[in-house]
Amino acid sequence: MIVAEQRIPVAAPSITDREVACVADAARTAWGPGHYAYNAKFERALADYVGVKHAISVPHATAALHLALAALGIGPGDEVIAPDVTWIASVAPIVQLGATPVLVDVDPVTWCIDPGAVETAMGPRTKAVIGVDLYGSTCDWERLEGVAARRGIALVEDAAEALGSERRGRRAGSFGRASAFSFHGSKTVVTGEGGMLATDDDVLFSRAQFLRDHGRAPGDRFFLNSEIAFKYKMSALQAALGAAQMERIDELVGMKRAIFGWYRERLADLDGIVLNAEPPDTFNSYWMTTVVLDPALGLDKFAVMAGLDRRNIDSRPFFSRLSTLPAFADRPESTRFVTPRDKGARAAEYGVNLPSGYDMTEAKADVVCGALREIVFARV
Ligand SMILES: *Cc1c(COP(=O)(O)O)cnc(C)c1O
């Protein structure tokens, strides 16, 4: 049996002396009048890269989504349509605002929200649609934009996993009226914990700035709060790390694509599996290389993970369908549109994220792919 000599982690960041120097500099200088300089630099770098006017640095992507939905005025009585297959952070803020998430099926190829299912789930209470660019894939934003425009509702983009992905020349994060990015330690760009709200909309931007600082206007020095709101700010030390990472964004996305390429080459002849899709006119930043097994192979995602674990290789399960989780057991209003046992959601049962950290090498890809072959053929 193949066993990795040293455990291969599922994720790992890429940190150079440049990042370390910037964080050290922030620790010395980012106080008083200079306290926001690194945040402003990080925000500008991200907004320019994504191709939107504004970005706001926040503690995590969950906060960015919470803030975006609050700035859009989502509240009790409202419904927000979201994909059934995603990380729970995409929908938790909807519930936190007193609104109802309405989950719908995903596309079997891109694993992203199905625009047809969105249209079916639209109702008089629908106020927004959240599309999630899963594992670096992009939603069918053209069709979603059409649906949203006809109904006059807002599109929110969860681009937490898709920094660097593109669609017809536009970058992920530029499709939503508001978009969220994550810089969690496992993501393409890291700040430890961290996130960004990106938007082209001046009104939404001002409203989010006001809401993220306890309901007061930027620059208010008199503590005259006009609403009860949130405190969602990113520390300068994290922003320094993020700004330094953005200087290397092309290199980082290039590495993600190289890692995917190593897997694709080594798994090309293995029948019964598919990897992340890259349809025409799209560019996938492949946050995590993901393998989905044909159910006929008789191995679900947890069996594959156990096999990899026995071989000293870390992996992650594809996100489960939210509608199958205990957290949604008593929320029938959220799950009324999902198709039970929908074939489109097979990835949620048979998908595994392979090690995709920046410490990956071709030699490690050899070990992981050799291990995967053993698991598929020996079923252990
Ligand atoms: C990581 C992630 C988030 C949440 O990011 P945090 O920064 O941890 O809040 C949201 N949505 C998706 C799809 C993610 O992968």
Coordinates of C-alpha atoms and ligand atoms in Angstrom, one line a residue:
M1 CA 0.0 0.0 0.0
I2 CA 1.2 3.5 -0.9
V3 CA 1.7 5.6 2.3
A4 CA 3.0 9.2 2.2
E5 CA 6.2 9.5 4.2
Q6 CA 5.1 12.8 5.6
R7 CA 1.4 13.6 5.9
I8 CA 0.2 15.6 2.9
P9 CA -2.1 18.4 4.1
V10 CA -5.2 19.3 2.1
A11 CA -4.3 23.0 2.2
A12 CA -1.3 25.2 2.9
P13 CA -0.6 28.9 2.2
S14 CA 2.4 30.4 0.3
I15 CA 4.2 32.8 2.6
T16 CA 7.4 34.5 1.5
D17 CA 9.7 37.0 3.3
R18 CA 7.8 39.8 1.6
E19 CA 4.6 38.9 3.5
V20 CA 6.5 38.6 6.8
A21 CA 8.2 42.0 6.3
C22 CA 4.9 43.7 5.6
V23 CA 3.2 42.3 8.7
A24 CA 6.2 43.3 10.8
D25 CA 6.0 46.8 9.3
A26 CA 2.3 47.0 10.0
A27 CA 3.0 46.0 13.6
R28 CA 5.4 48.9 13.9
T29 CA 3.6 51.6 11.8
A30 CA -0.1 50.9 11.4
W31 CA -1.3 52.9 14.3
G32 CA -2.9 56.4 14.7
P33 CA -3.0 58.3 11.5
G34 CA -1.5 55.3 9.6
H35 CA -3.7 52.7 11.0
Y36 CA -5.7 52.1 7.8
A37 CA -2.9 52.4 5.2
Y38 CA -2.5 48.6 4.7
N39 CA -6.2 48.1 4.7
A40 CA -6.6 50.8 2.0
K41 CA -3.8 49.2 0.0
F42 CA -5.3 45.7 0.2
E43 CA -8.8 47.0 -0.7
R44 CA -7.5 48.9 -3.7
A45 CA -5.4 46.0 -4.9
L46 CA -8.4 43.6 -4.7
A47 CA -10.9 46.0 -6.2
D48 CA -8.6 46.7 -9.2
Y49 CA -7.8 43.0 -9.7
V50 CA -11.4 42.0 -9.6
G51 CA -12.5 45.0 -11.7
V52 CA -14.9 46.7 -9.4
K53 CA -14.9 50.2 -7.9
H54 CA -15.0 49.4 -4.2
A55 CA -13.8 46.8 -1.7
I56 CA -14.1 46.8 2.1
S57 CA -11.9 44.6 4.3
V58 CA -13.8 42.6 6.9
P59 CA -13.0 39.9 9.4
H60 CA -14.2 37.0 7.2
A61 CA -16.3 36.2 4.1
T62 CA -19.2 35.3 6.4
A63 CA -19.2 39.0 7.6
A64 CA -19.0 40.2 4.0
L65 CA -22.1 38.3 3.1
H66 CA -23.9 39.4 6.3
L67 CA -23.0 43.0 5.6
A68 CA -23.9 42.7 1.9
L69 CA -27.4 41.3 2.7
A70 CA -27.9 43.9 5.5
A71 CA -26.9 46.7 3.2
L72 CA -29.4 45.4 0.6
G73 CA -32.1 45.6 3.3
I74 CA -32.8 41.9 3.6
G75 CA -34.8 41.1 6.8
P76 CA -37.7 39.2 8.3
G77 CA -40.3 38.0 5.8
D78 CA -37.8 38.1 2.9
E79 CA -36.5 35.0 1.0
V80 CA -33.1 34.6 -0.5
I81 CA -32.4 31.9 -3.0
A82 CA -29.1 30.0 -2.6
P83 CA -27.6 26.8 -3.8
D84 CA -28.2 23.6 -1.9
V85 CA -24.6 22.6 -2.2
T86 CA -22.2 25.1 -0.6
W87 CA -20.4 25.9 2.6
I88 CA -23.0 26.8 5.3
A89 CA -21.4 30.3 5.5
S90 CA -23.2 31.2 2.2
V91 CA -26.6 31.0 3.8
A92 CA -26.1 31.4 7.6
P93 CA -26.2 35.3 7.3
I94 CA -29.6 35.0 5.7
V95 CA -31.0 33.3 8.8
Q96 CA -29.1 35.7 11.1
L97 CA -30.9 38.6 9.4
G98 CA -34.3 36.9 10.1
A99 CA -34.9 36.1 6.5
T100 CA -35.4 32.6 4.9
P101 CA -32.9 30.9 2.7
V102 CA -34.6 29.0 -0.1
L103 CA -32.3 26.2 -1.4
V104 CA -32.2 25.1 -5.0
D105 CA -30.4 22.4 -7.0
V106 CA -27.0 22.9 -8.6
D107 CA -25.7 22.2 -12.1
P108 CA -24.0 18.8 -12.4
V109 CA -21.1 20.0 -14.4
T110 CA -20.1 23.3 -12.8
W111 CA -21.6 22.4 -9.3
C112 CA -23.0 26.0 -9.2
I113 CA -26.6 27.1 -8.7
D114 CA -28.9 26.1 -11.6
P115 CA -30.5 29.3 -13.1
G116 CA -33.6 27.3 -14.1
A117 CA -34.1 26.1 -10.5
V118 CA -33.7 29.7 -9.4
E119 CA -36.5 30.8 -11.7
T120 CA -38.8 28.1 -10.4
A121 CA -38.1 29.1 -6.8
M122 CA -38.8 32.8 -7.3
G123 CA -41.8 34.1 -5.4
P124 CA -43.3 37.3 -4.2
R125 CA -41.0 37.3 -1.1
T126 CA -37.8 36.7 -3.1
K127 CA -35.4 39.6 -2.5
A128 CA -32.0 38.3 -3.6
V129 CA -30.2 35.3 -5.1
I130 CA -26.8 34.2 -3.9
G131 CA -24.6 32.4 -6.4
V132 CA -21.6 30.6 -5.2
D133 CA -18.5 30.1 -7.4
L134 CA -17.7 26.7 -6.0
Y135 CA -14.1 25.4 -5.9
G136 CA -13.1 28.0 -8.5
S137 CA -15.9 27.3 -10.9
T138 CA -18.2 30.1 -11.9
C139 CA -22.0 30.3 -12.0
D140 CA -23.9 30.9 -15.2
W141 CA -23.9 34.6 -14.3
E142 CA -25.3 35.7 -17.8
R143 CA -28.5 33.7 -17.2
L144 CA -28.7 34.7 -13.5
E145 CA -28.3 38.4 -14.5
G146 CA -31.2 37.9 -16.9
V147 CA -33.4 36.3 -14.3
A148 CA -32.5 38.9 -11.6
A149 CA -33.1 41.9 -14.0
R150 CA -36.5 40.6 -15.1
R151 CA -37.6 40.3 -11.4
G152 CA -35.8 43.4 -10.2
I153 CA -33.9 41.5 -7.5
A154 CA -30.2 41.7 -6.4
L155 CA -27.6 39.1 -7.2
V156 CA -25.0 38.4 -4.4
E157 CA -21.8 36.6 -5.4
D158 CA -20.1 34.3 -2.9
A159 CA -16.6 34.3 -4.6
A160 CA -14.9 33.1 -1.5
E161 CA -13.3 30.2 -3.5
A162 CA -12.9 31.8 -6.8
L163 CA -10.4 34.7 -6.6
G164 CA -8.7 34.7 -10.0
S165 CA -11.4 32.8 -11.9
E166 CA -12.9 34.4 -15.0
R167 CA -15.9 34.2 -17.3
R168 CA -16.0 35.9 -20.7
G169 CA -13.2 38.3 -19.6
R170 CA -14.8 39.3 -16.3
R171 CA -13.3 38.2 -13.0
A172 CA -15.2 36.3 -10.3
G173 CA -16.5 38.8 -7.8
S174 CA -17.5 41.3 -10.4
F175 CA -20.9 39.7 -11.2
G176 CA -22.8 40.3 -7.9
R177 CA -24.2 43.6 -6.9
A178 CA -22.1 42.7 -3.9
S179 CA -19.5 40.0 -3.7
A180 CA -17.7 38.2 -0.9
F181 CA -14.1 36.9 -0.8
S182 CA -12.5 34.9 2.0
F183 CA -8.8 34.9 3.1
H184 CA -9.1 32.0 5.5
G185 CA -5.9 30.1 5.8
S186 CA -7.0 27.5 3.3
K187 CA -8.0 29.9 0.5
T188 CA -6.1 31.2 -2.6
V189 CA -5.0 34.4 -0.8
V190 CA -4.7 34.2 3.0
T191 CA -4.7 36.6 5.9
G192 CA -5.3 33.9 8.6
E193 CA -8.9 34.9 8.9
G194 CA -10.2 37.6 6.7
G195 CA -12.6 38.7 4.0
M196 CA -13.6 41.4 1.6
L197 CA -16.9 42.8 0.3
A198 CA -16.5 44.0 -3.3
T199 CA -19.0 46.2 -5.2
D200 CA -19.4 48.6 -8.1
D201 CA -22.5 50.2 -6.4
D202 CA -21.7 53.5 -4.7
V203 CA -24.9 53.4 -2.6
L204 CA -24.4 49.9 -1.4
F205 CA -20.7 50.7 -0.6
S206 CA -21.6 53.7 1.6
R207 CA -24.3 51.8 3.3
A208 CA -22.0 48.9 4.1
Q209 CA -19.3 51.3 5.3
F210 CA -21.8 52.8 7.7
L211 CA -23.2 49.4 8.9
R212 CA -19.8 47.8 9.5
D213 CA -18.8 50.5 12.0
H214 CA -21.7 50.4 14.5
G215 CA -24.0 52.6 12.4
R216 CA -21.9 55.7 12.0
A217 CA -20.5 57.5 9.0
P218 CA -16.8 57.0 8.1
G219 CA -14.8 59.7 9.8
D220 CA -17.3 60.3 12.7
R221 CA -15.2 61.3 15.7
F222 CA -18.1 62.2 18.0
F223 CA -19.5 58.7 18.6
L224 CA -22.9 59.7 17.3
N225 CA -24.4 56.4 16.2
S226 CA -27.6 56.6 14.3
E227 CA -28.4 52.9 14.1
I228 CA -27.5 49.6 15.8
A229 CA -25.3 47.8 13.4
F230 CA -22.1 45.7 13.3
K231 CA -18.4 45.9 14.0
Y232 CA -16.8 44.2 11.0
K233 CA -13.2 45.4 10.5
M234 CA -10.0 43.6 9.5
S235 CA -6.9 44.4 11.5
A236 CA -4.0 46.2 9.8
L237 CA -1.7 43.2 10.5
Q238 CA -4.0 40.9 8.4
A239 CA -4.4 43.6 5.7
A240 CA -0.6 43.8 5.4
L241 CA -0.4 40.1 4.8
G242 CA -3.2 40.3 2.3
A243 CA -1.7 43.3 0.4
A244 CA 1.6 41.4 0.1
Q245 CA -0.2 38.3 -1.1
M246 CA -2.0 40.4 -3.8
E247 CA 1.4 41.4 -5.1
R248 CA 1.8 37.7 -6.0
I249 CA -1.7 37.0 -7.2
D250 CA -0.8 36.0 -10.7
E251 CA 1.9 33.6 -9.3
L252 CA -0.6 32.1 -6.8
V253 CA -3.3 31.5 -9.3
G254 CA -0.7 30.0 -11.7
M255 CA 0.4 27.6 -8.9
K256 CA -3.2 26.5 -8.3
R257 CA -3.6 25.8 -12.0
A258 CA -0.3 23.9 -12.1
I259 CA -1.4 21.7 -9.2
F260 CA -4.7 21.0 -11.1
G261 CA -2.7 20.1 -14.2
W262 CA -0.5 17.6 -12.3
Y263 CA -3.6 15.8 -11.1
R264 CA -5.3 16.0 -14.5
E265 CA -2.3 14.4 -16.3
R266 CA -2.0 11.6 -13.7
L267 CA -5.7 10.8 -13.6
A268 CA -6.6 11.2 -17.3
D269 CA -6.8 7.5 -17.9
L270 CA -8.7 6.6 -14.7
D271 CA -12.3 5.7 -15.8
G272 CA -15.2 6.7 -13.7
I273 CA -14.0 10.0 -12.3
V274 CA -14.4 13.6 -13.2
L275 CA -12.5 16.7 -12.0
N276 CA -13.4 20.4 -11.8
A277 CA -14.9 21.7 -15.0
E278 CA -13.6 24.6 -17.1
P279 CA -16.3 25.3 -19.8
P280 CA -15.5 27.4 -22.9
D281 CA -15.2 31.1 -22.1
T282 CA -14.2 30.4 -18.5
F283 CA -10.9 30.4 -16.6
N284 CA -10.9 28.3 -13.4
S285 CA -8.5 29.3 -10.7
Y286 CA -9.0 25.8 -9.2
W287 CA -8.9 26.7 -5.6
M288 CA -9.1 23.0 -4.8
T289 CA -8.7 20.1 -7.2
T290 CA -11.8 18.0 -6.7
V291 CA -12.4 14.5 -7.8
V292 CA -15.9 13.1 -8.2
L293 CA -16.3 9.3 -8.4
D294 CA -18.9 7.5 -10.4
P295 CA -21.4 5.9 -7.9
A296 CA -20.9 2.6 -9.7
L297 CA -17.4 2.4 -8.2
G298 CA -19.1 1.8 -4.9
L299 CA -17.2 4.4 -2.9
D300 CA -18.7 7.5 -1.3
K301 CA -16.7 10.6 -0.3
F302 CA -16.2 9.4 3.2
A303 CA -14.9 6.0 2.0
V304 CA -12.4 7.8 -0.3
M305 CA -11.3 10.1 2.5
A306 CA -10.8 7.1 4.9
G307 CA -8.6 5.4 2.2
L308 CA -6.5 8.5 1.8
D309 CA -6.2 9.0 5.5
R310 CA -4.9 5.4 5.9
R311 CA -2.3 6.4 3.4
N312 CA -1.3 9.5 5.4
I313 CA -3.0 11.9 3.0
D314 CA -5.4 14.6 4.2
S315 CA -8.5 15.4 2.1
R316 CA -11.9 17.1 2.5
P317 CA -15.4 16.0 1.6
F318 CA -17.3 17.8 -1.1
F319 CA -19.8 20.0 0.7
S320 CA -22.9 18.1 1.6
R321 CA -26.3 19.2 0.4
L322 CA -27.4 21.7 3.1
S323 CA -30.9 20.2 2.9
T324 CA -29.6 16.9 4.2
L325 CA -27.8 18.5 7.3
P326 CA -29.3 18.4 10.8
A327 CA -29.1 22.2 10.8
F328 CA -31.9 22.3 8.2
A329 CA -34.0 19.4 9.6
D330 CA -36.6 21.8 11.0
R331 CA -36.5 24.3 8.1
P332 CA -38.9 22.8 5.6
E333 CA -39.5 26.3 4.2
S334 CA -35.9 26.3 3.1
T335 CA -35.8 22.9 1.5
R336 CA -39.2 22.9 -0.4
F337 CA -37.6 23.3 -3.8
V338 CA -34.7 20.8 -3.7
T339 CA -35.0 17.6 -5.6
P340 CA -34.2 14.7 -3.2
R341 CA -31.6 12.4 -4.7
D342 CA -31.0 14.8 -7.6
K343 CA -28.4 13.4 -9.9
G344 CA -27.0 16.9 -10.3
A345 CA -25.9 16.8 -6.7
R346 CA -23.9 13.6 -7.0
A347 CA -20.7 15.4 -6.3
A348 CA -22.0 16.2 -2.9
E349 CA -22.0 12.4 -2.1
Y350 CA -19.1 11.2 -4.2
G351 CA -16.7 14.2 -4.4
V352 CA -13.5 14.7 -2.5
N353 CA -11.1 17.7 -2.4
L354 CA -7.6 16.5 -3.0
P355 CA -4.5 18.2 -1.4
S356 CA -4.2 21.5 -3.2
G357 CA -2.0 23.5 -0.9
Y358 CA 1.0 25.6 -2.2
D359 CA 3.3 23.0 -0.7
M360 CA 2.2 20.6 -3.4
T361 CA 4.9 19.1 -5.7
E362 CA 4.7 16.7 -8.7
A363 CA 6.2 14.0 -6.4
K364 CA 3.3 14.5 -3.9
A365 CA 0.8 14.5 -6.8
D366 CA 2.3 11.1 -7.8
V367 CA 1.7 9.8 -4.3
V368 CA -1.9 11.1 -4.1
C369 CA -2.8 9.8 -7.5
G370 CA -1.2 6.4 -6.8
A371 CA -3.2 6.2 -3.6
L372 CA -6.4 7.2 -5.3
R373 CA -5.9 4.4 -7.9
E374 CA -5.3 1.8 -5.2
I375 CA -8.5 3.0 -3.4
V376 CA -10.6 2.8 -6.6
F377 CA -9.3 -0.6 -7.6
A378 CA -9.1 -2.2 -4.2
R379 CA -12.0 -0.3 -2.6
V380 CA -10.1 0.3 0.6
Ligands
LIG1 C1 -14.6 29.8 3.0 C2 -16.0 30.1 2.5 C3 -16.8 31.0 3.1 C4 -16.6 31.6 4.4 O1 -15.4 32.3 4.5 P1 -14.9 32.8 5.9 O2 -13.8 33.7 5.6 O3 -14.4 31.5 6.6 O4 -16.1 33.4 6.6 C5 -18.0 31.3 2.5 N1 -18.4 30.6 1.3 C6 -17.7 29.7 0.8 C7 -18.1 29.1 -0.5 C8 -16.4 29.4 1.3 O5 -15.7 28.4 0.8

